[in-house]
């Protein structure tokens, strides 16, 4: 529930002298029921007021609030929409309608409602809500512009921080810095501002200054969770971050980002078991898709395809490629191909091509692998492309690709084997035999079988 939904009712429902006695009684009843938490009964009371007099502002407001508290959001949306139609110049209807739209997941309509509220009364909460709705839509530049429009000397440190965060999200890091200092000059205990300031300074190359500002923040911030956030940031600015991240977790056990970074650090050091342990702890605390992706990648490396599949799926659309890799590892090629549909990265195309090759779909495999090879010139992709070209009897093209691969990796048994097949297809038997003997010497069983060894 938005902050204004609750506060406006605290003003009380003041009876007008012109109200009919029955309407006044129902208004008082509705207010009492609402304050007692009897929301369904309050709805009935306010609806009775509106049945008798649809122009009662307090009844529209009380009805909308009661419906929100009951979780009946579509009805609340209708109630506040009606309020904006009957009282188009009143701030409360538009602001509360925006809050309901946010709860319904309709950030665009919420932004429109908050914009109307801010036009009627340029309150800080209206600008903050408006920019927040725009950020939910991924419109960081517009969100920053809204907050800049509403900026005035009396705005709170929270407002300045929100503006800095929107500017940062819009890629305007340096423009965020004055607002961060303005917030911290008035409220030095605000950890989020110190954290973002250090991040910006580090990203523009001022790492030493970023460390100094984090130290200042650690002195100014008293809240354990705030200190933990700054220790997390400090860890990104030093050579040995693990002690700082462990200290951050001790101060704030819910800080999943610290466990995540510890897990990544352990994986980079080659400690798969410890890395997985930290990543599991991070996921248990935060259920963040980024952690799920890291878990999926780690389990793929461990060849634990079942867990890799599980976490890649939990990561959502971003995990589709890893999920396809896990499905391949589980022997579910058709499912892997389905997961790869619509993915156009070279890695996805390479995997799709290798799967199609295994399925014997030569032309489709060639199309995918050729695109992947042109983008990466990866020797393994080139081997698969050569094999696919052999499969569809395009032997001359296969020879060109495979010789290019062998120029980079002359120890590739698969490349020599497929080159032998291509040369056989071109009728160059002596050259083919030499290629196959080279493949056999490098360990190719298929080449040995063809040579009769």
mmCIF file of N, CA and C in Angstrom, residues 267-391:
data_model
loop_
_atom_site.group_PDB
_atom_site.id
_atom_site.type_symbol
_atom_site.label_atom_id
_atom_site.label_comp_id
_atom_site.label_asym_id
_atom_site.label_seq_id
_atom_site.Cartn_x
_atom_site.Cartn_y
_atom_site.Cartn_z
ATOM 1 N N UNK A 267 35.088 -20.169 -7.118
ATOM 2 C CA UNK A 267 35.075 -20.824 -8.426
ATOM 3 C C UNK A 267 36.251 -20.367 -9.278
ATOM 4 N N UNK A 268 36.541 -19.068 -9.249
ATOM 5 C CA UNK A 268 37.665 -18.546 -10.021
ATOM 6 C C UNK A 268 38.983 -19.130 -9.527
ATOM 7 N N UNK A 269 39.053 -19.478 -8.232
ATOM 8 C CA UNK A 269 40.261 -20.090 -7.670
ATOM 9 C C UNK A 269 40.327 -21.586 -7.944
ATOM 10 N N UNK A 270 39.307 -22.127 -8.621
ATOM 11 C CA UNK A 270 39.300 -23.546 -8.944
ATOM 12 C C UNK A 270 38.721 -24.440 -7.873
ATOM 13 N N UNK A 271 38.123 -23.842 -6.836
ATOM 14 C CA UNK A 271 37.540 -24.617 -5.734
ATOM 15 C C UNK A 271 36.044 -24.789 -6.000
ATOM 16 N N UNK A 272 35.715 -25.799 -6.807
ATOM 17 C CA UNK A 272 34.333 -25.987 -7.236
ATOM 18 C C UNK A 272 33.415 -26.308 -6.066
ATOM 19 N N UNK A 273 33.849 -27.169 -5.175
ATOM 20 C CA UNK A 273 33.006 -27.575 -4.058
ATOM 21 C C UNK A 273 32.664 -26.394 -3.152
ATOM 22 N N UNK A 274 33.674 -25.601 -2.788
ATOM 23 C CA UNK A 274 33.422 -24.456 -1.912
ATOM 24 C C UNK A 274 32.630 -23.371 -2.648
ATOM 25 N N UNK A 275 32.909 -23.201 -3.937
ATOM 26 C CA UNK A 275 32.151 -22.227 -4.711
ATOM 27 C C UNK A 275 30.679 -22.565 -4.756
ATOM 28 N N UNK A 276 30.372 -23.840 -4.981
ATOM 29 C CA UNK A 276 28.974 -24.266 -4.988
ATOM 30 C C UNK A 276 28.321 -24.057 -3.630
ATOM 31 N N UNK A 277 29.073 -24.299 -2.570
ATOM 32 C CA UNK A 277 28.495 -24.137 -1.223
ATOM 33 C C UNK A 277 28.078 -22.683 -0.997
ATOM 34 N N UNK A 278 28.931 -21.746 -1.362
ATOM 35 C CA UNK A 278 28.588 -20.335 -1.174
ATOM 36 C C UNK A 278 27.446 -19.912 -2.088
ATOM 37 N N UNK A 279 27.466 -20.393 -3.319
ATOM 38 C CA UNK A 279 26.384 -20.031 -4.239
ATOM 39 C C UNK A 279 25.050 -20.589 -3.767
ATOM 40 N N UNK A 280 25.056 -21.798 -3.221
ATOM 41 C CA UNK A 280 23.826 -22.365 -2.671
ATOM 42 C C UNK A 280 23.310 -21.517 -1.513
ATOM 43 N N UNK A 281 24.228 -21.066 -0.663
ATOM 44 C CA UNK A 281 23.821 -20.204 0.460
ATOM 45 C C UNK A 281 23.234 -18.895 -0.065
ATOM 46 N N UNK A 282 23.873 -18.323 -1.084
ATOM 47 C CA UNK A 282 23.364 -17.075 -1.658
ATOM 48 C C UNK A 282 21.973 -17.268 -2.234
ATOM 49 N N UNK A 283 21.755 -18.392 -2.917
ATOM 50 C CA UNK A 283 20.451 -18.618 -3.542
ATOM 51 C C UNK A 283 19.374 -18.865 -2.494
ATOM 52 N N UNK A 284 19.740 -19.528 -1.431
ATOM 53 C CA UNK A 284 18.773 -19.757 -0.354
ATOM 54 C C UNK A 284 18.336 -18.447 0.281
ATOM 55 N N UNK A 285 19.221 -17.461 0.300
ATOM 56 C CA UNK A 285 18.904 -16.172 0.920
ATOM 57 C C UNK A 285 18.145 -15.247 -0.027
ATOM 58 N N UNK A 286 18.498 -15.281 -1.337
ATOM 59 C CA UNK A 286 17.976 -14.253 -2.228
ATOM 60 C C UNK A 286 17.156 -14.714 -3.404
ATOM 61 N N UNK A 287 17.258 -15.986 -3.817
ATOM 62 C CA UNK A 287 16.526 -16.490 -4.978
ATOM 63 C C UNK A 287 16.715 -15.585 -6.191
ATOM 64 N N UNK A 288 17.939 -15.063 -6.353
ATOM 65 C CA UNK A 288 18.190 -14.129 -7.440
ATOM 66 C C UNK A 288 18.540 -14.883 -8.726
ATOM 67 N N UNK A 289 17.996 -14.458 -9.883
ATOM 68 C CA UNK A 289 18.291 -15.154 -11.139
ATOM 69 C C UNK A 289 19.780 -15.188 -11.476
ATOM 70 N N UNK A 290 20.516 -14.143 -11.101
ATOM 71 C CA UNK A 290 21.952 -14.119 -11.385
ATOM 72 C C UNK A 290 22.669 -15.243 -10.644
ATOM 73 N N UNK A 291 22.241 -15.504 -9.409
ATOM 74 C CA UNK A 291 22.839 -16.601 -8.642
ATOM 75 C C UNK A 291 22.451 -17.939 -9.267
ATOM 76 N N UNK A 292 21.206 -18.055 -9.697
ATOM 77 C CA UNK A 292 20.770 -19.296 -10.342
ATOM 78 C C UNK A 292 21.602 -19.572 -11.592
ATOM 79 N N UNK A 293 21.911 -18.529 -12.369
ATOM 80 C CA UNK A 293 22.751 -18.697 -13.548
ATOM 81 C C UNK A 293 24.136 -19.189 -13.172
ATOM 82 N N UNK A 294 24.706 -18.590 -12.114
ATOM 83 C CA UNK A 294 26.037 -19.007 -11.681
ATOM 84 C C UNK A 294 26.026 -20.450 -11.210
ATOM 85 N N UNK A 295 24.976 -20.846 -10.510
ATOM 86 C CA UNK A 295 24.850 -22.235 -10.063
ATOM 87 C C UNK A 295 24.743 -23.183 -11.246
ATOM 88 N N UNK A 296 23.948 -22.813 -12.231
ATOM 89 C CA UNK A 296 23.797 -23.662 -13.406
ATOM 90 C C UNK A 296 25.130 -23.855 -14.112
ATOM 91 N N UNK A 297 25.889 -22.760 -14.278
ATOM 92 C CA UNK A 297 27.188 -22.861 -14.941
ATOM 93 C C UNK A 297 28.152 -23.731 -14.143
ATOM 94 N N UNK A 298 28.125 -23.575 -12.808
ATOM 95 C CA UNK A 298 29.026 -24.373 -11.971
ATOM 96 C C UNK A 298 28.660 -25.853 -12.031
ATOM 97 N N UNK A 299 27.378 -26.164 -11.998
ATOM 98 C CA UNK A 299 26.962 -27.565 -12.065
ATOM 99 C C UNK A 299 27.250 -28.167 -13.437
ATOM 100 N N UNK A 300 27.166 -27.359 -14.494
ATOM 101 C CA UNK A 300 27.566 -27.850 -15.816
ATOM 102 C C UNK A 300 29.047 -28.224 -15.824
ATOM 103 N N UNK A 301 29.845 -27.369 -15.197
ATOM 104 C CA UNK A 301 31.278 -27.657 -15.122
ATOM 105 C C UNK A 301 31.537 -28.945 -14.354
ATOM 106 N N UNK A 302 30.696 -29.205 -13.340
ATOM 107 C CA UNK A 302 30.829 -30.427 -12.548
ATOM 108 C C UNK A 302 30.165 -31.629 -13.224
ATOM 109 N N UNK A 303 29.553 -31.410 -14.388
ATOM 110 C CA UNK A 303 28.819 -32.449 -15.130
ATOM 111 C C UNK A 303 27.632 -33.006 -14.334
ATOM 112 N N UNK A 304 27.104 -32.176 -13.445
ATOM 113 C CA UNK A 304 25.875 -32.522 -12.728
ATOM 114 C C UNK A 304 24.729 -31.882 -13.518
ATOM 115 N N UNK A 305 24.293 -32.576 -14.570
ATOM 116 C CA UNK A 305 23.362 -31.971 -15.517
ATOM 117 C C UNK A 305 21.969 -31.776 -14.941
ATOM 118 N N UNK A 306 21.570 -32.626 -14.011
ATOM 119 C CA UNK A 306 20.233 -32.481 -13.421
ATOM 120 C C UNK A 306 20.128 -31.172 -12.650
ATOM 121 N N UNK A 307 21.128 -30.884 -11.790
ATOM 122 C CA UNK A 307 21.103 -29.630 -11.043
ATOM 123 C C UNK A 307 21.334 -28.430 -11.956
ATOM 124 N N UNK A 308 22.185 -28.605 -12.966
ATOM 125 C CA UNK A 308 22.397 -27.513 -13.923
ATOM 126 C C UNK A 308 21.083 -27.159 -14.619
ATOM 127 N N UNK A 309 20.334 -28.175 -15.005
ATOM 128 C CA UNK A 309 19.041 -27.955 -15.669
ATOM 129 C C UNK A 309 18.084 -27.229 -14.725
ATOM 130 N N UNK A 310 18.038 -27.674 -13.484
ATOM 131 C CA UNK A 310 17.116 -27.083 -12.502
ATOM 132 C C UNK A 310 17.379 -25.594 -12.314
ATOM 133 N N UNK A 311 18.653 -25.234 -12.075
ATOM 134 C CA UNK A 311 18.938 -23.832 -11.774
ATOM 135 C C UNK A 311 18.862 -22.961 -13.022
ATOM 136 N N UNK A 312 19.218 -23.519 -14.175
ATOM 137 C CA UNK A 312 19.076 -22.744 -15.405
ATOM 138 C C UNK A 312 17.608 -22.421 -15.660
ATOM 139 N N UNK A 313 16.734 -23.371 -15.378
ATOM 140 C CA UNK A 313 15.294 -23.137 -15.544
ATOM 141 C C UNK A 313 14.805 -22.076 -14.574
ATOM 142 N N UNK A 314 15.293 -22.115 -13.341
ATOM 143 C CA UNK A 314 14.867 -21.140 -12.337
ATOM 144 C C UNK A 314 15.382 -19.740 -12.649
ATOM 145 N N UNK A 315 16.422 -19.652 -13.482
ATOM 146 C CA UNK A 315 16.949 -18.338 -13.859
ATOM 147 C C UNK A 315 16.058 -17.624 -14.864
ATOM 148 N N UNK A 316 15.067 -18.325 -15.432
ATOM 149 C CA UNK A 316 14.167 -17.698 -16.394
ATOM 150 C C UNK A 316 14.768 -17.631 -17.788
ATOM 151 N N UNK A 317 14.298 -16.684 -18.624
ATOM 152 C CA UNK A 317 14.762 -16.619 -20.023
ATOM 153 C C UNK A 317 16.276 -16.519 -20.158
ATOM 154 N N UNK A 318 16.933 -15.854 -19.208
ATOM 155 C CA UNK A 318 18.385 -15.706 -19.291
ATOM 156 C C UNK A 318 19.109 -17.044 -19.173
ATOM 157 N N UNK A 319 18.435 -18.055 -18.636
ATOM 158 C CA UNK A 319 19.061 -19.351 -18.450
ATOM 159 C C UNK A 319 18.789 -20.344 -19.568
ATOM 160 N N UNK A 320 18.148 -19.902 -20.649
ATOM 161 C CA UNK A 320 17.734 -20.836 -21.701
ATOM 162 C C UNK A 320 18.923 -21.566 -22.320
ATOM 163 N N UNK A 321 20.017 -20.851 -22.580
ATOM 164 C CA UNK A 321 21.178 -21.498 -23.204
ATOM 165 C C UNK A 321 21.788 -22.549 -22.277
ATOM 166 N N UNK A 322 21.957 -22.185 -20.999
ATOM 167 C CA UNK A 322 22.515 -23.155 -20.049
ATOM 168 C C UNK A 322 21.562 -24.337 -19.868
ATOM 169 N N UNK A 323 20.272 -24.068 -19.900
ATOM 170 C CA UNK A 323 19.292 -25.147 -19.767
ATOM 171 C C UNK A 323 19.389 -26.097 -20.969
ATOM 172 N N UNK A 324 19.613 -25.538 -22.146
ATOM 173 C CA UNK A 324 19.780 -26.369 -23.336
ATOM 174 C C UNK A 324 21.040 -27.227 -23.222
ATOM 175 N N UNK A 325 22.119 -26.644 -22.718
ATOM 176 C CA UNK A 325 23.344 -27.414 -22.514
ATOM 177 C C UNK A 325 23.112 -28.563 -21.542
ATOM 178 N N UNK A 326 22.366 -28.269 -20.458
ATOM 179 C CA UNK A 326 22.079 -29.318 -19.480
ATOM 180 C C UNK A 326 21.193 -30.404 -20.095
ATOM 181 N N UNK A 327 20.198 -29.986 -20.882
ATOM 182 C CA UNK A 327 19.328 -30.966 -21.548
ATOM 183 C C UNK A 327 20.147 -31.854 -22.475
ATOM 184 N N UNK A 328 21.107 -31.275 -23.170
ATOM 185 C CA UNK A 328 21.992 -32.072 -24.024
ATOM 186 C C UNK A 328 22.761 -33.087 -23.177
ATOM 187 N N UNK A 329 23.281 -32.637 -22.035
ATOM 188 C CA UNK A 329 24.004 -33.532 -21.152
ATOM 189 C C UNK A 329 23.148 -34.667 -20.635
ATOM 190 N N UNK A 330 21.838 -34.401 -20.494
ATOM 191 C CA UNK A 330 20.893 -35.426 -20.033
ATOM 192 C C UNK A 330 20.399 -36.311 -21.176
ATOM 193 N N UNK A 331 20.908 -36.065 -22.385
ATOM 194 C CA UNK A 331 20.505 -36.876 -23.527
ATOM 195 C C UNK A 331 19.177 -36.484 -24.128
ATOM 196 N N UNK A 332 18.677 -35.257 -23.817
ATOM 197 C CA UNK A 332 17.366 -34.818 -24.316
ATOM 198 C C UNK A 332 17.585 -33.795 -25.439
ATOM 199 N N UNK A 333 18.000 -34.299 -26.595
ATOM 200 C CA UNK A 333 18.390 -33.409 -27.690
ATOM 201 C C UNK A 333 17.231 -32.585 -28.227
ATOM 202 N N UNK A 334 16.067 -33.201 -28.392
ATOM 203 C CA UNK A 334 14.927 -32.461 -28.936
ATOM 204 C C UNK A 334 14.519 -31.316 -28.014
ATOM 205 N N UNK A 335 14.559 -31.575 -26.721
ATOM 206 C CA UNK A 335 14.232 -30.502 -25.771
ATOM 207 C C UNK A 335 15.279 -29.398 -25.852
ATOM 208 N N UNK A 336 16.551 -29.790 -25.968
ATOM 209 C CA UNK A 336 17.608 -28.793 -26.087
ATOM 210 C C UNK A 336 17.402 -27.925 -27.329
ATOM 211 N N UNK A 337 17.035 -28.548 -28.446
ATOM 212 C CA UNK A 337 16.786 -27.785 -29.667
ATOM 213 C C UNK A 337 15.620 -26.812 -29.488
ATOM 214 N N UNK A 338 14.603 -27.247 -28.792
ATOM 215 C CA UNK A 338 13.449 -26.376 -28.536
ATOM 216 C C UNK A 338 13.853 -25.164 -27.704
ATOM 217 N N UNK A 339 14.691 -25.404 -26.708
ATOM 218 C CA UNK A 339 15.142 -24.315 -25.842
ATOM 219 C C UNK A 339 15.996 -23.300 -26.592
ATOM 220 N N UNK A 340 16.672 -23.751 -27.640
ATOM 221 C CA UNK A 340 17.571 -22.873 -28.387
ATOM 222 C C UNK A 340 16.842 -22.033 -29.443
ATOM 223 N N UNK A 341 15.570 -22.325 -29.676
ATOM 224 C CA UNK A 341 14.825 -21.562 -30.680
ATOM 225 C C UNK A 341 14.791 -20.081 -30.309
ATOM 226 N N UNK A 342 15.140 -19.255 -31.263
ATOM 227 C CA UNK A 342 15.126 -17.815 -31.036
ATOM 228 C C UNK A 342 16.406 -17.253 -30.459
ATOM 229 N N UNK A 343 17.338 -18.107 -30.033
ATOM 230 C CA UNK A 343 18.618 -17.628 -29.503
ATOM 231 C C UNK A 343 19.603 -17.465 -30.658
ATOM 232 N N UNK A 344 20.223 -16.283 -30.760
ATOM 233 C CA UNK A 344 21.055 -15.983 -31.923
ATOM 234 C C UNK A 344 22.519 -15.753 -31.586
ATOM 235 N N UNK A 345 22.924 -15.991 -30.348
ATOM 236 C CA UNK A 345 24.339 -15.812 -30.014
ATOM 237 C C UNK A 345 25.166 -16.872 -30.721
ATOM 238 N N UNK A 346 26.443 -16.596 -31.005
ATOM 239 C CA UNK A 346 27.285 -17.614 -31.647
ATOM 240 C C UNK A 346 27.339 -18.924 -30.870
ATOM 241 N N UNK A 347 27.359 -18.829 -29.544
ATOM 242 C CA UNK A 347 27.408 -20.041 -28.720
ATOM 243 C C UNK A 347 26.135 -20.868 -28.888
ATOM 244 N N UNK A 348 24.990 -20.175 -28.909
ATOM 245 C CA UNK A 348 23.719 -20.887 -29.071
ATOM 246 C C UNK A 348 23.636 -21.513 -30.462
ATOM 247 N N UNK A 349 24.085 -20.785 -31.473
ATOM 248 C CA UNK A 349 24.070 -21.326 -32.830
ATOM 249 C C UNK A 349 24.998 -22.534 -32.959
ATOM 250 N N UNK A 350 26.138 -22.456 -32.286
ATOM 251 C CA UNK A 350 27.078 -23.576 -32.334
ATOM 252 C C UNK A 350 26.483 -24.819 -31.696
ATOM 253 N N UNK A 351 25.829 -24.638 -30.531
ATOM 254 C CA UNK A 351 25.210 -25.782 -29.868
ATOM 255 C C UNK A 351 24.063 -26.327 -30.715
ATOM 256 N N UNK A 352 23.261 -25.426 -31.260
ATOM 257 C CA UNK A 352 22.150 -25.868 -32.104
ATOM 258 C C UNK A 352 22.673 -26.670 -33.302
ATOM 259 N N UNK A 353 23.733 -26.168 -33.907
ATOM 260 C CA UNK A 353 24.295 -26.866 -35.054
ATOM 261 C C UNK A 353 24.823 -28.245 -34.699
ATOM 262 N N UNK A 354 25.494 -28.364 -33.558
ATOM 263 C CA UNK A 354 26.032 -29.678 -33.163
ATOM 264 C C UNK A 354 24.907 -30.658 -32.865
ATOM 265 N N UNK A 355 23.812 -30.165 -32.276
ATOM 266 C CA UNK A 355 22.663 -31.034 -31.991
ATOM 267 C C UNK A 355 21.995 -31.488 -33.286
ATOM 268 N N UNK A 356 21.841 -30.567 -34.224
ATOM 269 C CA UNK A 356 21.242 -30.921 -35.513
ATOM 270 C C UNK A 356 22.119 -31.920 -36.258
ATOM 271 N N UNK A 357 23.428 -31.772 -36.114
ATOM 272 C CA UNK A 357 24.352 -32.715 -36.735
ATOM 273 C C UNK A 357 24.161 -34.113 -36.157
ATOM 274 N N UNK A 358 24.010 -34.176 -34.834
ATOM 275 C CA UNK A 358 23.774 -35.467 -34.181
ATOM 276 C C UNK A 358 22.452 -36.085 -34.629
ATOM 277 N N UNK A 359 21.479 -35.230 -34.948
ATOM 278 C CA UNK A 359 20.178 -35.705 -35.406
ATOM 279 C C UNK A 359 20.170 -36.035 -36.893
ATOM 280 N N UNK A 360 21.282 -35.778 -37.576
ATOM 281 C CA UNK A 360 21.361 -36.076 -39.000
ATOM 282 C C UNK A 360 20.696 -35.056 -39.892
ATOM 283 N N UNK A 361 20.388 -33.849 -39.340
ATOM 284 C CA UNK A 361 19.748 -32.797 -40.128
ATOM 285 C C UNK A 361 20.844 -31.891 -40.693
ATOM 286 N N UNK A 362 21.449 -32.356 -41.785
ATOM 287 C CA UNK A 362 22.662 -31.740 -42.292
ATOM 288 C C UNK A 362 22.528 -30.294 -42.718
ATOM 289 N N UNK A 363 21.550 -29.982 -43.558
ATOM 290 C CA UNK A 363 21.438 -28.610 -44.073
ATOM 291 C C UNK A 363 21.175 -27.610 -42.956
ATOM 292 N N UNK A 364 20.286 -27.977 -42.020
ATOM 293 C CA UNK A 364 20.012 -27.092 -40.888
ATOM 294 C C UNK A 364 21.256 -26.931 -40.025
ATOM 295 N N UNK A 365 22.003 -28.007 -39.862
ATOM 296 C CA UNK A 365 23.237 -27.941 -39.079
ATOM 297 C C UNK A 365 24.245 -27.014 -39.744
ATOM 298 N N UNK A 366 24.383 -27.130 -41.066
ATOM 299 C CA UNK A 366 25.321 -26.264 -41.789
ATOM 300 C C UNK A 366 24.965 -24.796 -41.588
ATOM 301 N N UNK A 367 23.677 -24.459 -41.712
ATOM 302 C CA UNK A 367 23.253 -23.056 -41.585
ATOM 303 C C UNK A 367 23.626 -22.490 -40.218
ATOM 304 N N UNK A 368 23.347 -23.244 -39.162
ATOM 305 C CA UNK A 368 23.645 -22.765 -37.808
ATOM 306 C C UNK A 368 25.148 -22.696 -37.566
ATOM 307 N N UNK A 369 25.870 -23.748 -37.956
ATOM 308 C CA UNK A 369 27.303 -23.805 -37.672
ATOM 309 C C UNK A 369 28.087 -22.798 -38.500
ATOM 310 N N UNK A 370 27.646 -22.556 -39.731
ATOM 311 C CA UNK A 370 28.345 -21.578 -40.568
ATOM 312 C C UNK A 370 28.250 -20.186 -39.945
ATOM 313 N N UNK A 371 27.054 -19.820 -39.449
ATOM 314 C CA UNK A 371 26.891 -18.519 -38.808
ATOM 315 C C UNK A 371 27.756 -18.423 -37.561
ATOM 316 N N UNK A 372 27.791 -19.502 -36.771
ATOM 317 C CA UNK A 372 28.601 -19.501 -35.554
ATOM 318 C C UNK A 372 30.084 -19.423 -35.872
ATOM 319 N N UNK A 373 30.523 -20.157 -36.906
ATOM 320 C CA UNK A 373 31.950 -20.178 -37.247
ATOM 321 C C UNK A 373 32.409 -18.833 -37.806
ATOM 322 N N UNK A 374 31.576 -18.211 -38.617
ATOM 323 C CA UNK A 374 31.934 -16.896 -39.162
ATOM 324 C C UNK A 374 32.078 -15.859 -38.051
ATOM 325 N N UNK A 375 31.315 -16.027 -36.981
ATOM 326 C CA UNK A 375 31.363 -15.061 -35.883
ATOM 327 C C UNK A 375 32.535 -15.303 -34.941
ATOM 328 N N UNK A 376 32.989 -16.557 -34.835
ATOM 329 C CA UNK A 376 33.978 -16.888 -33.795
ATOM 330 C C UNK A 376 35.288 -17.449 -34.310
ATOM 331 N N UNK A 377 35.246 -18.104 -35.469
ATOM 332 C CA UNK A 377 36.390 -18.855 -35.980
ATOM 333 C C UNK A 377 36.920 -19.830 -34.923
ATOM 334 N N UNK A 378 36.017 -20.363 -34.126
ATOM 335 C CA UNK A 378 36.386 -21.343 -33.113
ATOM 336 C C UNK A 378 36.697 -22.681 -33.785
ATOM 337 N N UNK A 379 37.870 -23.289 -33.511
ATOM 338 C CA UNK A 379 38.228 -24.542 -34.192
ATOM 339 C C UNK A 379 37.218 -25.662 -33.986
ATOM 340 N N UNK A 380 36.672 -25.820 -32.772
ATOM 341 C CA UNK A 380 35.714 -26.890 -32.548
ATOM 342 C C UNK A 380 34.441 -26.683 -33.362
ATOM 343 N N UNK A 381 34.002 -25.439 -33.466
ATOM 344 C CA UNK A 381 32.840 -25.145 -34.316
ATOM 345 C C UNK A 381 33.185 -25.465 -35.769
ATOM 346 N N UNK A 382 34.426 -25.144 -36.153
ATOM 347 C CA UNK A 382 34.850 -25.442 -37.509
ATOM 348 C C UNK A 382 34.859 -26.934 -37.806
ATOM 349 N N UNK A 383 35.271 -27.756 -36.839
ATOM 350 C CA UNK A 383 35.234 -29.207 -37.012
ATOM 351 C C UNK A 383 33.808 -29.675 -37.252
ATOM 352 N N UNK A 384 32.880 -29.177 -36.431
ATOM 353 C CA UNK A 384 31.471 -29.572 -36.596
ATOM 354 C C UNK A 384 30.909 -29.094 -37.931
ATOM 355 N N UNK A 385 31.298 -27.878 -38.330
ATOM 356 C CA UNK A 385 30.840 -27.370 -39.624
ATOM 357 C C UNK A 385 31.380 -28.254 -40.745
ATOM 358 N N UNK A 386 32.666 -28.636 -40.657
ATOM 359 C CA UNK A 386 33.232 -29.521 -41.661
ATOM 360 C C UNK A 386 32.491 -30.845 -41.726
ATOM 361 N N UNK A 387 32.154 -31.410 -40.557
ATOM 362 C CA UNK A 387 31.420 -32.680 -40.524
ATOM 363 C C UNK A 387 30.041 -32.525 -41.153
ATOM 364 N N UNK A 388 29.374 -31.392 -40.878
ATOM 365 C CA UNK A 388 28.047 -31.164 -41.458
ATOM 366 C C UNK A 388 28.139 -31.010 -42.969
ATOM 367 N N UNK A 389 29.166 -30.328 -43.450
ATOM 368 C CA UNK A 389 29.349 -30.168 -44.896
ATOM 369 C C UNK A 389 29.632 -31.511 -45.562
ATOM 370 N N UNK A 390 30.379 -32.361 -44.882
ATOM 371 C CA UNK A 390 30.605 -33.713 -45.406
ATOM 372 C C UNK A 390 29.278 -34.471 -45.481
ATOM 373 N N UNK A 391 28.460 -34.325 -44.433
ATOM 374 C CA UNK A 391 27.182 -35.030 -44.382
ATOM 375 C C UNK A 391 26.293 -34.672 -45.569
#
